[in-house]
PDB file of C-alpha atoms in Angstrom:
ATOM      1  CA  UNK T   1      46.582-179.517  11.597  1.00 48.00           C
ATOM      2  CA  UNK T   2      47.487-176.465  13.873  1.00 53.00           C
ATOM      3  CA  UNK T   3      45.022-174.793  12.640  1.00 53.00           C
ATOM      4  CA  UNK T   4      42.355-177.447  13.569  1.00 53.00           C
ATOM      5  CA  UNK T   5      43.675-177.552  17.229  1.00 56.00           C
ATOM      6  CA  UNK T   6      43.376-173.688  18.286  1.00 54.00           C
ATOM      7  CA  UNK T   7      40.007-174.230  17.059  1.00 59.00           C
ATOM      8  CA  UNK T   8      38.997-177.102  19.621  1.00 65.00           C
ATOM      9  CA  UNK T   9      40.732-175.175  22.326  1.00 77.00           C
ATOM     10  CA  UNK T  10      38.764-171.748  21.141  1.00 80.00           C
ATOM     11  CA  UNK T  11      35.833-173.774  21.634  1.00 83.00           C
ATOM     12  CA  UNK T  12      36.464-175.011  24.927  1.00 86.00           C
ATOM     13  CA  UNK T  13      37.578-171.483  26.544  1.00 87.00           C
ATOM     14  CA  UNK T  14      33.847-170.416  24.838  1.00 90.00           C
ATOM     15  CA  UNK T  15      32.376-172.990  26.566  1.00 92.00           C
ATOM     16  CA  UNK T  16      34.202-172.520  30.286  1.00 93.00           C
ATOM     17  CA  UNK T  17      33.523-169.074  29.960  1.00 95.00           C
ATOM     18  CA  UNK T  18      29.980-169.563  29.314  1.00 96.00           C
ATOM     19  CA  UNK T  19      29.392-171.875  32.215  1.00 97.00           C
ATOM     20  CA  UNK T  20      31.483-169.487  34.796  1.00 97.00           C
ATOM     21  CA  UNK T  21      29.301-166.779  33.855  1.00 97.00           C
ATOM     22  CA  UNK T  22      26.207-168.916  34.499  1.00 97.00           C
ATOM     23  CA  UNK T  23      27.481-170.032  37.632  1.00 97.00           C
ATOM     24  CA  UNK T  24      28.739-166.464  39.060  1.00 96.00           C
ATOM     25  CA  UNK T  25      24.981-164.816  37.272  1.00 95.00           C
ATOM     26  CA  UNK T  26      22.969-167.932  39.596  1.00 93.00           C
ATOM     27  CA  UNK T  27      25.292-167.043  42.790  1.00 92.00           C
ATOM     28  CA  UNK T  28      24.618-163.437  42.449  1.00 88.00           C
ATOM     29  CA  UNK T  29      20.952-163.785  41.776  1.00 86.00           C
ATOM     30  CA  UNK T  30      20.577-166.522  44.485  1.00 83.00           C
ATOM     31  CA  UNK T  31      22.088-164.226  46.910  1.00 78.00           C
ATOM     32  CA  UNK T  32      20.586-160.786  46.104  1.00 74.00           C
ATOM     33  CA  UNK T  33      16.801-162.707  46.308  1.00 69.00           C
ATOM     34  CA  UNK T  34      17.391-164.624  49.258  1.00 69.00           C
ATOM     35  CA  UNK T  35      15.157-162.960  52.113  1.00 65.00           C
ATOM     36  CA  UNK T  36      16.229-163.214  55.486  1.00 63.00           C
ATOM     37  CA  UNK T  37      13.999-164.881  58.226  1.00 70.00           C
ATOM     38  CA  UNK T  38      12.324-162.392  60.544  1.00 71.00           C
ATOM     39  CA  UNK T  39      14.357-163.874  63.182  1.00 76.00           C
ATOM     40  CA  UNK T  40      17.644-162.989  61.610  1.00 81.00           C
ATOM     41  CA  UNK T  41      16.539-159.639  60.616  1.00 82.00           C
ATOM     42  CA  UNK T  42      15.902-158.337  63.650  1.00 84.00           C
ATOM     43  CA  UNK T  43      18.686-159.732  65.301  1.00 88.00           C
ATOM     44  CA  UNK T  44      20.472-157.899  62.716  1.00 88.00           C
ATOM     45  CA  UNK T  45      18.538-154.797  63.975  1.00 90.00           C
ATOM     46  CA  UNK T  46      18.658-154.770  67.349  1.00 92.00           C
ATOM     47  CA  UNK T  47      22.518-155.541  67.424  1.00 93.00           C
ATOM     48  CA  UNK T  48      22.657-151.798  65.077  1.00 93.00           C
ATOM     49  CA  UNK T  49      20.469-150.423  67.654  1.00 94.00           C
ATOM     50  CA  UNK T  50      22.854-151.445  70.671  1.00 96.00           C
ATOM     51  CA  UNK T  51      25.854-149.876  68.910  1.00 94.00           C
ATOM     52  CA  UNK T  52      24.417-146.745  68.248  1.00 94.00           C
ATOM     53  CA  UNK T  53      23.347-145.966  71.393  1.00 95.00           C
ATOM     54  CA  UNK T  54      26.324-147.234  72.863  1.00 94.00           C
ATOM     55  CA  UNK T  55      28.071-144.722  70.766  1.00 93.00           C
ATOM     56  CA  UNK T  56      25.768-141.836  71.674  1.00 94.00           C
ATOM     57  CA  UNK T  57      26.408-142.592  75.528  1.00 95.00           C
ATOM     58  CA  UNK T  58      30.122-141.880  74.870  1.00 93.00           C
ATOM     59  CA  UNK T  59      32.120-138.155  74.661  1.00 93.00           C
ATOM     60  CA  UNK T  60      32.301-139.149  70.991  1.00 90.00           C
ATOM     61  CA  UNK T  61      35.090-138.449  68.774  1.00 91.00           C
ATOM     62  CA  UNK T  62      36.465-136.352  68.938  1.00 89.00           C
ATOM     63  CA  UNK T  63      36.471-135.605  72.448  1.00 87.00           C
ATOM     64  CA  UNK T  64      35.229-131.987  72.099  1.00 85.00           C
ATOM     65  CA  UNK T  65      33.563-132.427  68.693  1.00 87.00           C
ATOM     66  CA  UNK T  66      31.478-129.442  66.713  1.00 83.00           C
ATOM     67  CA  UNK T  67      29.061-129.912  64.187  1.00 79.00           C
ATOM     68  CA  UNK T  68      32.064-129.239  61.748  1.00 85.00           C
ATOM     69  CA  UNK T  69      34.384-131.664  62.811  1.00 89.00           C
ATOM     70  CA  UNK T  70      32.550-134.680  64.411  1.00 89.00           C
ATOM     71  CA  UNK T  71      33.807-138.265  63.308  1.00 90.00           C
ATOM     72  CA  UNK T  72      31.410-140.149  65.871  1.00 91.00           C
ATOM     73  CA  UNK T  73      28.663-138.889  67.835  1.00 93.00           C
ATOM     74  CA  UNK T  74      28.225-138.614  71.465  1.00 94.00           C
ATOM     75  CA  UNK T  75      26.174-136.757  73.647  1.00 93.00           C
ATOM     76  CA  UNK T  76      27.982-137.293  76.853  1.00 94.00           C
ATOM     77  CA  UNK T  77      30.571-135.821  79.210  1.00 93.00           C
ATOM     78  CA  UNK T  78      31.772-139.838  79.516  1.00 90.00           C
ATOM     79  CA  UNK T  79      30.086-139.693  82.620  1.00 93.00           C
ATOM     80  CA  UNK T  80      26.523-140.362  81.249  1.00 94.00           C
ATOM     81  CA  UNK T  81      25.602-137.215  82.165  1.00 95.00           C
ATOM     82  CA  UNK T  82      24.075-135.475  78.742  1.00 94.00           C
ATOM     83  CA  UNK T  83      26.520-132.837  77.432  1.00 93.00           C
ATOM     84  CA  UNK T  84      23.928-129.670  76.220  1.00 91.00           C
ATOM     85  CA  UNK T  85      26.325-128.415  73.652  1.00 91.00           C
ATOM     86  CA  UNK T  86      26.207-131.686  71.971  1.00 91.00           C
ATOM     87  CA  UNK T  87      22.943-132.551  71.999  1.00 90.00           C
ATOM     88  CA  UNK T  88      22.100-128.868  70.725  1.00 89.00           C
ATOM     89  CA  UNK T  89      24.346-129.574  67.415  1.00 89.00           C
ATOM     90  CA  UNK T  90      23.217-133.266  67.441  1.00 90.00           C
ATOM     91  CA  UNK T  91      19.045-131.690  66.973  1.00 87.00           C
ATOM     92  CA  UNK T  92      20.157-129.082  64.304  1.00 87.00           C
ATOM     93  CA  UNK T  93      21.114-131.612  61.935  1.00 87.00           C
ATOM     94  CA  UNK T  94      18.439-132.684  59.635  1.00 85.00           C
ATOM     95  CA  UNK T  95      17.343-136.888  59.690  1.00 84.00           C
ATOM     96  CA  UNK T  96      19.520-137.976  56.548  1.00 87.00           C
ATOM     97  CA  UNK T  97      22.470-135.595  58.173  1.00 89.00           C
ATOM     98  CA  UNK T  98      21.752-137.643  61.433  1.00 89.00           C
ATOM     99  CA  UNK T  99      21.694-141.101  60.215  1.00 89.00           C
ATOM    100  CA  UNK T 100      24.438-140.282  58.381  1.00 90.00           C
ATOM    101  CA  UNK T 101      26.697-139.011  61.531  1.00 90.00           C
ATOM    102  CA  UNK T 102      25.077-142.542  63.354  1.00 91.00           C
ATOM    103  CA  UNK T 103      26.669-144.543  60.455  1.00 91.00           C
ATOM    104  CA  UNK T 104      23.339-146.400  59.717  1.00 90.00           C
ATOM    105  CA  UNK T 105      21.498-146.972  56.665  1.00 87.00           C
ATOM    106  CA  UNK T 106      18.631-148.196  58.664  1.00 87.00           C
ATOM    107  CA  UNK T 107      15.741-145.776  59.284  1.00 85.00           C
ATOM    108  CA  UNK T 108      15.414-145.113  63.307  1.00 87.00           C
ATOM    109  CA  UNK T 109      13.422-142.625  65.649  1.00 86.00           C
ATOM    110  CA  UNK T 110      15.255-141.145  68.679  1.00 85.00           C
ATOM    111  CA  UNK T 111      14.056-139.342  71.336  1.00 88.00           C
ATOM    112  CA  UNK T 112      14.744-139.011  74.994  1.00 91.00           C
ATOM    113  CA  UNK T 113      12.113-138.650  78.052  1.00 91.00           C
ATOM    114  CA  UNK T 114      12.169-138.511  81.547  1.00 92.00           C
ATOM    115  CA  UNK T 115      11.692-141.595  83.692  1.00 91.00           C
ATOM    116  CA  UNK T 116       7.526-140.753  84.624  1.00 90.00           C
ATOM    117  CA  UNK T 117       7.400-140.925  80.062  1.00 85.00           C
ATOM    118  CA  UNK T 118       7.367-137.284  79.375  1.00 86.00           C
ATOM    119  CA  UNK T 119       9.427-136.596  76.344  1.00 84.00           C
ATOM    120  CA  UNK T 120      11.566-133.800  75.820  1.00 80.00           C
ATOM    121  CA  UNK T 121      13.632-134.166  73.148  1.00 77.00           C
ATOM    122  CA  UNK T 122      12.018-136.118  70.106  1.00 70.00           C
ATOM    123  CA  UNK T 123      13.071-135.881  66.776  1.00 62.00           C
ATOM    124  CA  UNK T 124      11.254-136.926  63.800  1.00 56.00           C
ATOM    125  CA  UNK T 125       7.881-136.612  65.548  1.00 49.00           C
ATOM    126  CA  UNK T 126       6.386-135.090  62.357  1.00 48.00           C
ATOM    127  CA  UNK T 127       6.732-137.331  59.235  1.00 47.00           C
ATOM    128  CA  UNK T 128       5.723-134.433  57.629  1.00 45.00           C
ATOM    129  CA  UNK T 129       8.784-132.386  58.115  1.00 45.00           C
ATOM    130  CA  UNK T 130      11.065-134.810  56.248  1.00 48.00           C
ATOM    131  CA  UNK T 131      10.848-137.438  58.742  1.00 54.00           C
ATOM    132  CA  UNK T 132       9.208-140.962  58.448  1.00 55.00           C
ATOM    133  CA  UNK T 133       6.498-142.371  59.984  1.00 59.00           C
ATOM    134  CA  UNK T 134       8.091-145.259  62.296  1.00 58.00           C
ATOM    135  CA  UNK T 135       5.361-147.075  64.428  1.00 65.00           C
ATOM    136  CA  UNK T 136       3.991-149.046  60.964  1.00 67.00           C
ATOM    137  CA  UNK T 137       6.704-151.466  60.569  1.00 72.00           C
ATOM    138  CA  UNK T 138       6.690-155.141  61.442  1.00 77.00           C
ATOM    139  CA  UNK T 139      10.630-154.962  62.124  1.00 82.00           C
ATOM    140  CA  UNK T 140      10.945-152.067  64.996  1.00 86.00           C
ATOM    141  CA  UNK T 141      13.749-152.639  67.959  1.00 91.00           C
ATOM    142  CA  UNK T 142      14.336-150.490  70.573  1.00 92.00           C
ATOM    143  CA  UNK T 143      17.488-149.663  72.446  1.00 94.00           C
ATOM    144  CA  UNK T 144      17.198-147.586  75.534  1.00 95.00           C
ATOM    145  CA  UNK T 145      20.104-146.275  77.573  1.00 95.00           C
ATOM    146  CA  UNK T 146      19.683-144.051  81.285  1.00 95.00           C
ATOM    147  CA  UNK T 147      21.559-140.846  81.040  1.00 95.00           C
ATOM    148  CA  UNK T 148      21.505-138.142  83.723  1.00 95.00           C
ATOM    149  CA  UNK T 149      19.795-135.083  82.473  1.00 93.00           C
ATOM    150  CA  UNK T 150      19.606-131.817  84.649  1.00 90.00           C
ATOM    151  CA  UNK T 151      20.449-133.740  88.152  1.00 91.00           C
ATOM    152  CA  UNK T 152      17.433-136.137  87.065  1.00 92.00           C
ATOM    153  CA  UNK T 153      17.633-140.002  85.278  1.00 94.00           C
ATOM    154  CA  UNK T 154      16.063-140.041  81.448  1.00 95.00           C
ATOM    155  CA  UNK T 155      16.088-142.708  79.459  1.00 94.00           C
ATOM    156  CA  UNK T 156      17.443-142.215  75.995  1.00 93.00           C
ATOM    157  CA  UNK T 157      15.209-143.964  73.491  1.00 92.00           C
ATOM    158  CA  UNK T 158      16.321-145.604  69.942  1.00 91.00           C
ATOM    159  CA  UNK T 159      14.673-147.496  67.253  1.00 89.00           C
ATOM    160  CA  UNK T 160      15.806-149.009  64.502  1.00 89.00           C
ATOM    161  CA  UNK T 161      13.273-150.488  61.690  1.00 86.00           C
ATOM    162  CA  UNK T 162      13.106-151.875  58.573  1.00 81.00           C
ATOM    163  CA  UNK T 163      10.673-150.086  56.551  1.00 72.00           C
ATOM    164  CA  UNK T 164       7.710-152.664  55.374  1.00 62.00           C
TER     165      UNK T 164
END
């Protein structure tokens, strides 16, 4: 008679464990497919776009950071007023390197220009050089700070997109 109750109870654990699975599998699934609405998506972008560039306005971290010890980039004295030194190790980096050091796994295109449009410093300009092309997708924010550059206002330029 023992013997005839583990059974029953074997079968029910087999059971429960069965329907748990299905239920955790659906969840999963349900989550991983669900596309978010264009609206959500780019909200989702432009509020990535805002804090990178209100990272790059700062000194970043730390204060005097090199290209071998930077935590968080900035490209600053604090003062919005672009530090050289650290825009010069910011541009040697290569786009993944960048990204990377802007703690995004969005794709983005940066550049900044002076307030008639003139650009001076883009990067990723040529897809071909390991960069890619960012004007085809349907989800493209911008984020634009003013910095002073060289006594003169330029407008530092950031998007973020969401390849199609």
């Amino acid at each position: 008679m023992a013997a005839g109750k583990a059974q029953v109870w074997y079968t029910d654990f087999v059971i429960g464990v069965i329907i748990f699975s299905i239920v955790v599998f659906t969840y999963f699934y349900y989550v991983e497919h669900t596309a978010y609405s264009d609206d959500t998506l780019d909200a989702a972008l432009l509020s990535e776009a805002k804090t990178i560039t209100n990272t790059l306005v700062t000194k970043g971290y730390p204060v005097g950071w090199t290209a071998a010890n930077v935590t968080n980039v900035g490209l600053t004295d604090g003062n919005y007023r672009i530090n050289m030194t650290k825009l010069a190790n910011f541009n040697s980096w290569g786009y993944e390197e960048r990204r990377g050091y802007l703690h995004t796994t969005k794709d983005y295109h940066f550049h900044i220009e002076y307030i008639n449009g003139s650009v001076f410093n883009e990067k990723c300009a040529d897809p071909g050089a390991g960069c890619i092309q960012w004007n085809t997708s349907q989800h493209l924010v911008q984020s634009t700070r003013l910095l002073i550059y060289d006594e003169e206002i330029v407008r530092l330029v950031l998007y973020v997109y969401q390849k199609p």
